[in-house]
Coordinates of N, CA and C in Angstrom, one line a residue:
Chain A
X92 N 130.6 90.7 54.9 CA 130.2 91.9 55.7 C 130.8 92.5 56.7
X93 N 131.2 93.7 56.8 CA 132.3 94.5 57.6 C 131.3 94.4 58.9
X94 N 131.7 93.9 60.0 CA 130.6 94.6 61.4 C 132.1 94.8 62.5
X95 N 132.9 94.9 62.0 CA 134.2 95.6 63.0 C 135.3 96.5 62.2
X96 N 134.9 97.9 62.5 CA 135.2 98.9 61.7 C 136.8 99.6 62.1
X97 N 137.6 100.4 61.4 CA 138.9 100.1 62.1 C 139.1 101.8 60.9
X98 N 139.6 103.2 61.5 CA 140.0 104.2 61.2 C 141.4 104.5 62.0
X99 N 142.7 105.2 60.9 CA 142.1 105.3 59.8 C 142.8 103.9 58.6
X100 N 142.6 104.2 57.6 CA 143.2 102.7 56.8 C 144.4 102.6 56.8
X101 N 145.1 103.9 56.7 CA 146.5 104.5 56.5 C 147.2 105.5 57.5
X102 N 148.0 105.3 58.1 CA 148.8 106.7 58.6 C 150.8 106.9 58.6
X103 N 151.1 107.7 57.8 CA 152.1 108.0 57.7 C 152.4 109.3 58.7
X104 N 153.6 108.6 60.0 CA 154.7 109.6 60.8 C 155.2 109.5 60.8
X105 N 156.2 110.0 62.1 CA 157.8 110.1 62.0 C 158.1 109.4 63.4
X106 N 158.9 109.5 63.6 CA 159.6 109.2 64.9 C 159.0 109.8 65.9
X107 N 159.1 109.4 67.1 CA 158.8 110.1 68.1 C 157.1 110.7 68.2
X108 N 156.5 110.9 67.3 CA 155.3 111.5 67.1 C 154.0 110.3 68.2
X109 N 152.7 110.5 68.5 CA 151.8 110.1 69.1 C 150.6 109.7 67.8
X110 N 150.3 108.5 68.3 CA 149.5 108.3 67.3 C 148.1 107.3 67.3
X111 N 147.0 107.6 66.9 CA 145.6 106.7 67.8 C 145.0 106.2 67.1
X112 N 144.5 104.6 67.1 CA 143.6 104.5 65.7 C 142.6 103.7 66.5
X113 N 141.2 103.8 65.6 CA 139.9 103.7 66.3 C 139.4 102.8 65.7
X114 N 138.5 101.7 66.6 CA 138.3 100.2 66.0 C 136.8 100.4 66.8
X115 N 135.5 100.4 66.0 CA 134.3 99.9 66.7 C 134.0 98.7 66.2
X116 N 133.1 98.1 66.7 CA 132.4 96.4 66.4 C 130.8 96.8 67.2
X117 N 129.8 96.1 65.5 CA 128.5 96.6 66.0 C 128.2 94.9 66.4
X118 N 128.9 93.9 66.5 CA 128.2 92.6 66.8 C 127.6 92.4 68.3
X119 N 128.0 93.1 69.0 CA 127.2 92.9 70.4 C 128.1 92.6 71.2
X120 N 129.8 92.3 70.5 CA 130.0 91.5 71.4 C 131.0 91.5 72.8
X121 N 131.7 91.2 73.7 CA 132.1 91.6 74.5 C 133.4 91.7 75.1
X122 N 134.0 90.7 73.8 CA 135.6 91.1 74.0 C 136.1 91.4 72.8
X123 N 136.8 92.6 73.2 CA 138.1 92.8 71.7 C 139.2 92.7 72.0
X124 N 139.9 92.8 70.8 CA 141.4 92.4 70.5 C 142.1 93.8 69.6
X125 N 143.0 93.9 70.2 CA 144.6 94.3 69.3 C 145.6 93.4 68.8
X126 N 145.7 93.5 67.9 CA 147.0 92.3 67.1 C 148.2 93.0 66.4
X127 N 149.2 92.4 66.5 CA 149.9 93.3 65.2 C 150.6 92.4 64.4
X128 N 150.1 93.1 63.1 CA 150.7 91.8 62.1 C 152.4 92.6 61.3
X129 N 152.9 92.0 61.1 CA 154.4 92.9 60.9 C 154.5 92.3 59.2
X130 N 156.1 93.0 58.5 CA 155.8 93.1 57.0 C 156.1 91.7 56.7
X131 N 156.1 90.2 57.7 CA 156.0 88.5 57.3 C 155.1 88.2 57.5
X132 N 153.9 89.1 57.9 CA 152.7 88.5 58.3 C 152.1 87.8 59.1
X133 N 152.9 87.7 59.8 CA 153.0 86.9 61.6 C 152.3 88.0 62.4
X134 N 150.7 87.5 63.0 CA 150.1 88.0 63.8 C 150.5 87.7 65.0
X135 N 150.5 88.9 66.0 CA 150.5 88.0 67.3 C 149.3 89.5 68.3
X136 N 148.8 88.6 69.6 CA 148.1 89.4 70.1 C 148.8 90.3 71.1
X137 N 148.2 91.7 71.2 CA 148.3 92.8 71.8 C 147.8 93.4 73.5
X138 N 146.7 93.3 73.4 CA 145.7 93.4 74.3 C 144.5 92.8 73.7
X139 N 144.3 92.4 75.2 CA 142.1 91.6 75.1 C 141.7 92.5 76.0
X140 N 140.3 93.0 75.6 CA 139.7 94.0 76.9 C 138.3 93.1 76.8
X141 N 137.5 92.6 78.2 CA 136.7 92.1 78.1 C 136.3 93.1 79.9
X142 N 135.2 93.1 79.7 CA 133.8 94.2 80.5 C 135.3 94.7 81.4
X143 N 135.7 95.7 80.7 CA 136.2 96.8 81.6 C 137.9 95.8 82.3
X144 N 138.3 94.9 81.7 CA 139.5 93.8 82.6 C 139.9 94.0 81.2
X145 N 141.5 94.5 81.7 CA 142.3 94.9 80.1 C 143.5 93.5 80.8
X146 N 143.8 92.7 79.3 CA 144.7 92.1 79.7 C 145.9 92.2 78.3
X147 N 146.9 92.1 79.3 CA 147.8 93.3 77.9 C 148.7 91.9 77.9
X148 N 149.8 91.7 76.5 CA 150.6 90.8 76.3 C 151.6 90.8 76.8
X149 N 152.4 90.8 77.3 CA 154.0 90.9 78.3 C 155.1 91.7 77.3
X150 N 154.7 91.1 75.6 CA 155.5 91.4 75.0 C 155.5 92.8 74.7
X151 N 154.1 93.5 74.9 CA 154.1 94.6 74.5 C 154.7 96.2 74.9
X152 N 155.2 96.6 74.5 CA 155.9 97.7 74.6 C 154.7 98.7 75.6
X153 N 155.5 99.6 76.5 CA 154.8 100.2 77.6 C 153.9 101.2 76.6
X154 N 155.1 101.9 75.6 CA 154.5 103.7 74.5 C 152.9 102.6 74.2
X155 N 152.6 101.4 74.2 CA 151.1 100.9 73.3 C 150.4 101.3 74.2
X156 N 149.2 101.6 74.2 CA 147.9 101.9 75.4 C 146.6 101.3 75.0
X157 N 145.5 100.9 74.9 CA 144.0 100.9 74.7 C 143.6 101.4 75.2
X158 N 142.4 102.3 74.9 CA 141.6 103.2 75.6 C 140.7 102.7 74.8
X159 N 139.2 102.5 76.1 CA 137.6 101.9 75.8 C 137.0 102.9 77.0
X160 N 135.6 103.4 75.6 CA 135.0 103.9 76.4 C 133.6 103.3 77.0
X161 N 133.3 102.2 76.0 CA 132.4 100.8 75.7 C 133.1 100.1 75.5
X162 N 131.5 98.9 75.5 CA 132.2 97.7 74.8 C 132.4 97.4 73.8
X163 N 132.0 98.3 72.7 CA 132.2 98.4 71.5 C 133.6 99.1 70.5
X164 N 133.9 99.8 71.8 CA 135.1 100.3 70.9 C 136.3 100.0 71.7
X165 N 137.0 100.2 71.0 CA 138.5 99.6 71.8 C 139.4 100.5 71.0
X166 N 140.0 102.1 71.7 CA 141.2 102.1 70.5 C 142.8 101.8 71.1
X167 N 143.3 102.5 70.1 CA 145.1 101.8 70.4 C 145.6 103.0 70.3
X168 N 146.7 103.8 71.2 CA 147.1 104.6 70.9 C 148.5 104.3 71.3
X169 N 149.6 105.0 70.8 CA 150.8 104.8 70.8 C 151.4 106.1 70.9
X170 N 151.8 106.3 72.3 CA 152.5 107.4 72.4 C 153.7 108.2 72.2
X171 N 154.8 107.1 72.0 CA 156.1 107.9 71.0 C 156.8 107.1 69.9
X172 N 156.0 107.0 68.7 CA 156.2 105.8 68.1 C 158.0 105.5 67.4
X173 N 157.7 104.1 67.1 CA 159.6 104.1 66.4 C 159.5 103.3 65.3
X174 N 160.5 103.2 64.9 CA 160.0 102.2 63.4 C 159.7 101.3 63.3
X175 N 160.0 100.3 64.3 CA 159.7 99.1 64.6 C 158.5 98.7 64.5
X176 N 157.6 100.5 64.7 CA 156.1 99.7 65.2 C 155.1 99.8 63.8
X177 N 156.4 100.2 62.4 CA 155.6 100.3 61.1 C 155.3 98.6 60.7
X178 N 153.7 98.6 60.9 CA 152.6 97.7 60.7 C 151.3 97.5 60.5
X179 N 150.7 96.0 60.5 CA 149.3 96.7 60.3 C 148.3 96.1 61.4
X180 N 147.6 97.0 62.5 CA 147.1 96.6 63.5 C 145.6 96.4 63.2
X181 N 145.2 95.3 63.3 CA 144.0 94.6 63.4 C 143.6 94.5 64.6
X182 N 142.2 95.1 64.8 CA 141.2 94.7 65.6 C 140.3 93.8 65.7
X183 N 140.0 93.2 66.6 CA 139.2 91.9 66.4 C 137.8 92.1 67.9
X184 N 136.9 91.2 67.5 CA 135.9 90.9 68.3 C 135.7 89.1 69.0
X185 N 134.9 89.2 69.9 CA 134.4 88.2 70.0 C 133.6 88.2 70.9
X186 N 132.1 87.0 70.8 CA 131.2 87.2 72.1 C 131.5 87.3 73.0
X187 N 132.2 86.3 73.4 CA 132.5 86.1 75.6 C 134.5 86.2 75.0
X188 N 134.8 84.8 75.2 CA 136.7 85.2 75.3 C 136.8 84.0 74.0
X189 N 138.6 84.3 74.3 CA 138.9 83.5 72.5 C 138.4 82.7 72.1
X190 N 137.9 81.7 72.7 CA 137.1 80.4 72.0 C 135.9 80.4 71.7
X191 N 135.9 82.0 71.4 CA 134.4 81.8 70.7 C 134.9 82.9 69.1
X192 N 134.2 82.3 68.0 CA 135.2 83.3 66.8 C 135.4 84.8 67.1
X193 N 136.5 85.0 66.5 CA 137.1 86.5 66.4 C 136.9 87.2 65.3
X194 N 135.8 88.0 65.3 CA 135.9 88.9 64.0 C 136.7 90.8 63.9
X195 N 137.9 89.9 62.6 CA 138.5 91.2 62.7 C 138.3 92.3 61.4
X196 N 138.5 93.8 61.9 CA 138.4 94.7 60.6 C 139.7 94.5 59.7
X197 N 139.4 95.6 58.9 CA 140.3 95.1 57.7 C 141.8 96.2 57.9
X198 N 142.0 96.4 59.3 CA 143.5 97.1 59.7 C 143.8 98.1 59.3
X199 N 144.6 98.5 59.9 CA 145.0 100.3 60.1 C 146.8 99.9 59.7
X200 N 146.8 100.3 58.8 CA 148.7 100.1 58.4 C 149.5 101.9 58.9
X201 N 150.2 101.4 59.3 CA 150.9 102.4 60.1 C 152.3 102.6 59.4
X202 N 152.9 103.6 58.9 CA 154.2 103.7 58.4 C 155.0 104.5 59.1
X203 N 156.0 104.2 60.1 CA 156.9 105.0 60.4 C 158.1 105.7 59.9
X204 N 158.2 106.7 59.6 CA 159.4 107.1 58.8 C 160.5 107.5 59.8
Chain B
X40 N 154.2 77.6 77.2 CA 152.9 78.3 75.9 C 152.6 77.5 75.0
X41 N 151.6 78.1 74.2 CA 151.0 77.6 72.8 C 152.0 78.1 72.0
X42 N 151.8 76.9 70.9 CA 153.1 77.4 69.4 C 152.2 76.4 68.5
X43 N 152.6 77.3 67.0 CA 151.9 76.4 66.0 C 152.9 76.9 64.8
X44 N 153.5 75.8 64.2 CA 154.6 75.8 63.3 C 153.6 76.1 61.8
X45 N 154.0 76.5 61.4 CA 153.6 76.6 59.3 C 154.7 76.9 58.6
X46 N 155.0 75.8 58.2 CA 156.0 76.3 57.4 C 156.2 76.0 55.8
X47 N 155.2 76.0 55.4 CA 155.1 76.4 54.0 C 154.9 77.9 53.8
X48 N 155.7 78.6 53.1 CA 155.6 79.6 53.0 C 155.5 80.3 51.9
X49 N 155.0 80.1 50.6 CA 154.3 79.6 49.5 C 154.2 79.0 48.4
X50 N 152.9 78.8 48.4 CA 152.7 77.8 47.6 C 151.7 78.4 46.1
X51 N 152.2 77.7 44.9 CA 152.2 78.0 43.8 C 151.1 77.2 42.7
X52 N 149.9 77.6 42.6 CA 148.9 76.0 41.8 C 148.6 76.7 40.7
X53 N 147.9 75.4 39.8 CA 147.3 76.0 38.7 C 145.7 75.7 39.0
X54 N 144.3 76.0 38.3 CA 143.2 75.9 38.7 C 142.7 74.6 38.4
X55 N 142.5 74.0 39.5 CA 141.7 72.8 39.7 C 142.9 71.7 39.8
X56 N 143.8 72.2 40.7 CA 144.8 71.5 41.3 C 144.5 71.0 42.7
X57 N 145.0 70.5 43.5 CA 144.8 70.1 44.3 C 145.9 70.5 46.0
X58 N 145.1 71.5 46.8 CA 145.7 72.1 48.0 C 146.1 71.7 49.6
X59 N 147.2 71.3 49.7 CA 147.4 71.3 50.8 C 148.1 71.6 51.8
X60 N 147.4 72.4 52.8 CA 148.7 73.1 53.8 C 148.6 72.3 55.0
X61 N 149.9 72.4 55.9 CA 149.8 71.6 56.9 C 150.3 72.0 58.2
X62 N 150.1 72.2 59.4 CA 150.6 73.1 60.5 C 150.9 72.1 61.7
X63 N 151.5 72.3 62.1 CA 151.9 71.3 63.7 C 151.7 72.2 65.0
X64 N 151.1 72.0 66.2 CA 151.0 72.0 67.1 C 151.6 72.0 68.6
X65 N 151.9 73.1 69.8 CA 152.0 72.5 70.6 C 151.4 73.1 72.1
X66 N 150.5 72.5 73.0 CA 149.7 73.0 73.8 C 149.5 72.0 75.4
X67 N 149.1 72.6 76.3 CA 149.2 71.9 77.1 C 147.7 71.4 77.7
X68 N 146.4 72.5 76.1 CA 145.4 72.1 76.9 C 144.3 71.4 75.7
X69 N 143.5 71.2 75.8 CA 142.4 70.7 74.6 C 142.8 71.2 73.5
X70 N 143.4 71.0 72.9 CA 143.2 72.2 71.2 C 141.9 72.2 70.4
X71 N 141.3 74.1 70.3 CA 140.5 74.4 69.3 C 141.6 74.6 68.0
X72 N 141.3 74.0 66.9 CA 142.1 74.3 65.9 C 141.4 75.0 64.8
X73 N 141.5 75.9 64.4 CA 141.1 77.5 63.6 C 141.9 77.3 62.0
X74 N 141.3 77.8 61.0 CA 142.0 78.0 59.9 C 141.2 79.7 59.5
X75 N 142.2 80.5 59.2 CA 141.8 81.5 58.8 C 142.2 81.9 57.4
X76 N 141.6 82.5 56.3 CA 142.0 83.2 55.1 C 142.1 85.1 55.5
X77 N 143.2 84.8 55.0 CA 143.1 87.0 54.6 C 143.2 87.2 53.2
X78 N 142.3 87.9 52.6 CA 142.9 88.6 51.3 C 143.1 89.8 51.1
X79 N 143.8 90.5 50.3 CA 144.3 91.5 50.3 C 144.0 92.5 50.9
X80 N 144.4 93.6 51.6 CA 143.6 94.9 52.0 C 142.2 94.4 53.3
X81 N 142.3 93.2 53.5 CA 141.4 92.6 54.5 C 141.9 92.3 55.9
X82 N 140.8 91.7 56.7 CA 141.7 91.1 57.8 C 141.6 89.9 57.8
X83 N 142.1 89.3 58.6 CA 142.0 87.6 58.4 C 140.5 87.3 58.6
X84 N 139.6 86.0 58.0 CA 138.1 85.6 58.3 C 138.2 84.1 58.9
X85 N 137.9 83.7 59.9 CA 137.2 82.5 59.9 C 136.9 81.7 58.6
X86 N 137.9 80.5 58.4 CA 137.7 79.5 57.5 C 136.8 78.1 58.0
X87 N 137.5 77.9 59.0 CA 137.0 76.4 59.3 C 137.9 76.5 61.0
X88 N 137.1 75.7 61.7 CA 137.3 75.4 63.4 C 137.1 73.9 63.3
X89 N 138.1 73.1 64.1 CA 138.1 71.5 64.4 C 138.5 71.4 65.8
X90 N 137.3 70.9 66.2 CA 137.2 71.0 67.9 C 137.4 69.5 68.5
X91 N 137.6 68.5 67.4 CA 137.7 67.2 67.8 C 138.5 66.9 67.5
X92 N 139.8 65.8 68.0 CA 140.7 65.4 66.7 C 140.0 64.2 66.0
X93 N 140.3 63.8 64.4 CA 139.8 63.1 63.7 C 138.3 63.3 62.8
X94 N 137.8 64.7 63.4 CA 136.3 64.9 63.0 C 136.9 66.0 61.6
X95 N 136.1 66.1 60.8 CA 136.5 66.9 59.5 C 135.4 68.0 59.4
X96 N 136.4 69.1 59.1 CA 135.9 70.3 59.1 C 135.3 71.1 57.7
X97 N 134.6 71.4 57.1 CA 133.9 71.6 55.9 C 133.6 72.9 55.7
X98 N 133.9 73.4 54.4 CA 133.2 74.8 54.6 C 134.1 75.5 53.1
X99 N 133.0 76.0 52.5 CA 133.4 76.4 50.8 C 134.5 75.7 50.2
X100 N 134.4 74.2 50.1 CA 134.9 73.3 49.6 C 136.5 73.0 50.2
X101 N 136.5 73.5 51.0 CA 138.0 73.5 52.0 C 137.4 72.4 53.3
X102 N 138.5 71.2 53.6 CA 138.2 70.0 54.6 C 139.6 70.4 55.6
X103 N 139.0 70.3 56.8 CA 140.3 70.6 57.8 C 140.1 69.3 58.6
X104 N 141.1 69.0 59.1 CA 141.1 67.9 60.2 C 142.2 67.9 61.2
X105 N 142.4 67.0 62.6 CA 143.8 67.0 63.2 C 143.6 66.3 63.5
X106 N 145.1 65.3 63.4 CA 145.7 64.3 64.3 C 146.3 64.2 65.7
X107 N 145.5 64.5 66.9 CA 146.4 63.8 67.8 C 147.4 63.7 68.3
X108 N 147.5 62.6 67.4 CA 148.7 61.7 68.0 C 150.0 62.4 67.1
X109 N 149.5 62.9 65.9 CA 151.0 64.1 65.2 C 151.0 64.9 65.4
X110 N 150.3 65.7 66.6 CA 150.0 67.0 66.5 C 149.8 67.5 65.6
X111 N 149.2 67.8 64.2 CA 149.0 68.3 63.6 C 147.8 68.6 62.9
X112 N 147.6 69.6 62.1 CA 146.7 69.8 61.2 C 146.5 70.1 60.0
X113 N 145.9 69.7 59.4 CA 146.1 69.9 57.6 C 144.6 70.8 57.4
X114 N 144.6 71.6 56.5 CA 143.6 72.2 55.3 C 143.8 71.6 54.0
X115 N 142.8 71.2 53.3 CA 142.5 70.9 51.8 C 141.9 70.8 51.3
X116 N 142.1 71.2 50.0 CA 140.5 71.4 48.5 C 141.1 71.1 47.8
X117 N 140.4 70.0 47.2 CA 140.7 69.1 45.8 C 140.7 70.0 44.7
X118 N 140.1 70.6 44.5 CA 139.9 71.6 42.9 C 140.1 72.8 43.9
X119 N 141.7 74.4 43.5 CA 141.5 74.8 43.3 C 140.8 76.0 42.5
X120 N 140.5 77.6 42.8 CA 140.3 78.4 41.9 C 141.3 79.5 42.1
X121 N 141.2 80.0 41.3 CA 141.8 81.8 41.2 C 141.4 82.3 42.2
X122 N 140.0 82.7 42.4 CA 139.2 83.3 43.8 C 140.3 82.6 45.0
X123 N 140.7 81.6 44.6 CA 141.1 80.9 46.6 C 142.7 81.3 47.0
X124 N 143.1 82.1 45.7 CA 144.2 83.1 45.7 C 144.4 83.9 47.2
X125 N 145.1 83.5 48.4 CA 145.0 84.3 49.8 C 146.2 83.9 50.2
X126 N 146.3 84.2 51.9 CA 147.0 84.1 52.9 C 146.5 83.0 53.3
X127 N 146.6 82.4 53.9 CA 146.3 81.1 54.9 C 146.7 80.8 56.3
X128 N 146.0 81.3 57.4 CA 146.6 80.9 58.8 C 145.8 79.8 59.5
X129 N 146.8 78.6 59.9 CA 146.4 78.1 60.9 C 146.5 78.4 62.5
X130 N 145.8 78.6 63.2 CA 145.6 79.2 64.9 C 145.1 78.4 66.0
X131 N 145.7 78.6 67.1 CA 145.2 78.1 68.1 C 145.1 78.5 69.0
X132 N 143.4 77.8 69.4 CA 142.7 79.4 70.4 C 143.2 78.8 71.8
X133 N 143.8 80.3 72.6 CA 144.2 80.3 73.7 C 143.0 80.6 74.6
X134 N 142.7 79.2 76.2 CA 142.2 78.9 76.9 C 141.9 80.4 77.8
X135 N 143.2 82.0 77.8 CA 143.1 82.5 78.4 C 143.2 83.9 77.5
X136 N 142.7 85.1 78.4 CA 142.2 86.2 77.7 C 143.8 86.4 77.4
X137 N 144.8 86.5 77.6 CA 146.4 87.0 77.5 C 146.7 86.5 75.8
X138 N 146.1 85.1 75.6 CA 146.9 84.1 74.4 C 146.5 84.8 73.2
X139 N 145.0 85.1 73.7 CA 144.1 84.8 72.5 C 144.6 84.0 71.1
X140 N 144.5 84.3 70.3 CA 144.8 83.5 68.8 C 146.0 83.1 69.1
X141 N 146.7 81.6 68.8 CA 148.1 82.1 68.4 C 148.4 81.3 67.0
X142 N 149.1 82.6 66.3 CA 148.7 81.9 64.3 C 149.7 81.0 64.2
X143 N 149.8 80.5 63.0 CA 150.8 80.2 62.4 C 151.9 81.5 61.3
X144 N 152.5 81.5 60.7 CA 153.1 82.3 60.0 C 152.4 82.5 58.8
X145 N 152.0 82.0 58.2 CA 151.1 82.5 56.9 C 151.4 81.3 56.2
X146 N 150.6 80.8 54.9 CA 151.0 80.0 53.6 C 150.4 80.7 52.6
X147 N 151.2 81.7 51.8 CA 150.5 82.7 50.2 C 150.4 81.5 49.6
X148 N 149.1 81.5 48.8 CA 148.4 80.3 48.0 C 148.2 81.3 47.0
X149 N 149.3 81.1 46.2 CA 148.9 80.8 44.4 C 148.5 80.8 43.9
X150 N 147.0 80.9 42.6 CA 146.4 80.2 42.1 C 146.4 80.8 40.5
X151 N 146.7 80.5 39.5 CA 146.8 80.8 38.4 C 145.9 79.8 37.2
X152 N 145.2 81.2 36.6 CA 144.1 80.4 35.3 C 144.8 79.1 34.5

């Protein structure tokens, strides 16, 4: 049963454009995350967001920024996409922190031409 | 920092075969080790969590244990079915928000009738 929702499913854009992806969780969780899954299926944490506190993985380029209106929503904005941004972006949530089970959404696949 | 090594990129089996996937880990904290499964078009979903060395986690016919001495953990199933075809990830729980989950590279399991 899906409780972490992501839109769109798929997005194609050109280099330099701005894109934004949405994520909503209906689990009442306190922490949300964004992960990037590359073409080889490697999953890496990008951001964690808990109680208005944003934790950024140091390897994430500055053109990426998460945006949250409340604890149920964590969107991802990419200011000026580059070809290496082509990937699947997965949103997840957990009850409190990363030691609690993380529930993933179905992902947004981004293709940058 | 934490790291997980998952060397088996692909495993091909016939129905009723035995499945065994192994990972090694490195962490400075007391580990919580996870197995996630990802079906096509979906996000990863938690399959098993193991928090104590040599204790067995069991779910949906899968078993997982970890060995603190060899810093390895494995997933096994006695008799796979075609519906078990998926990508299986081992993961290590980070104890701070910046780490999130540290994933292995994933093992694509294909089961043929």
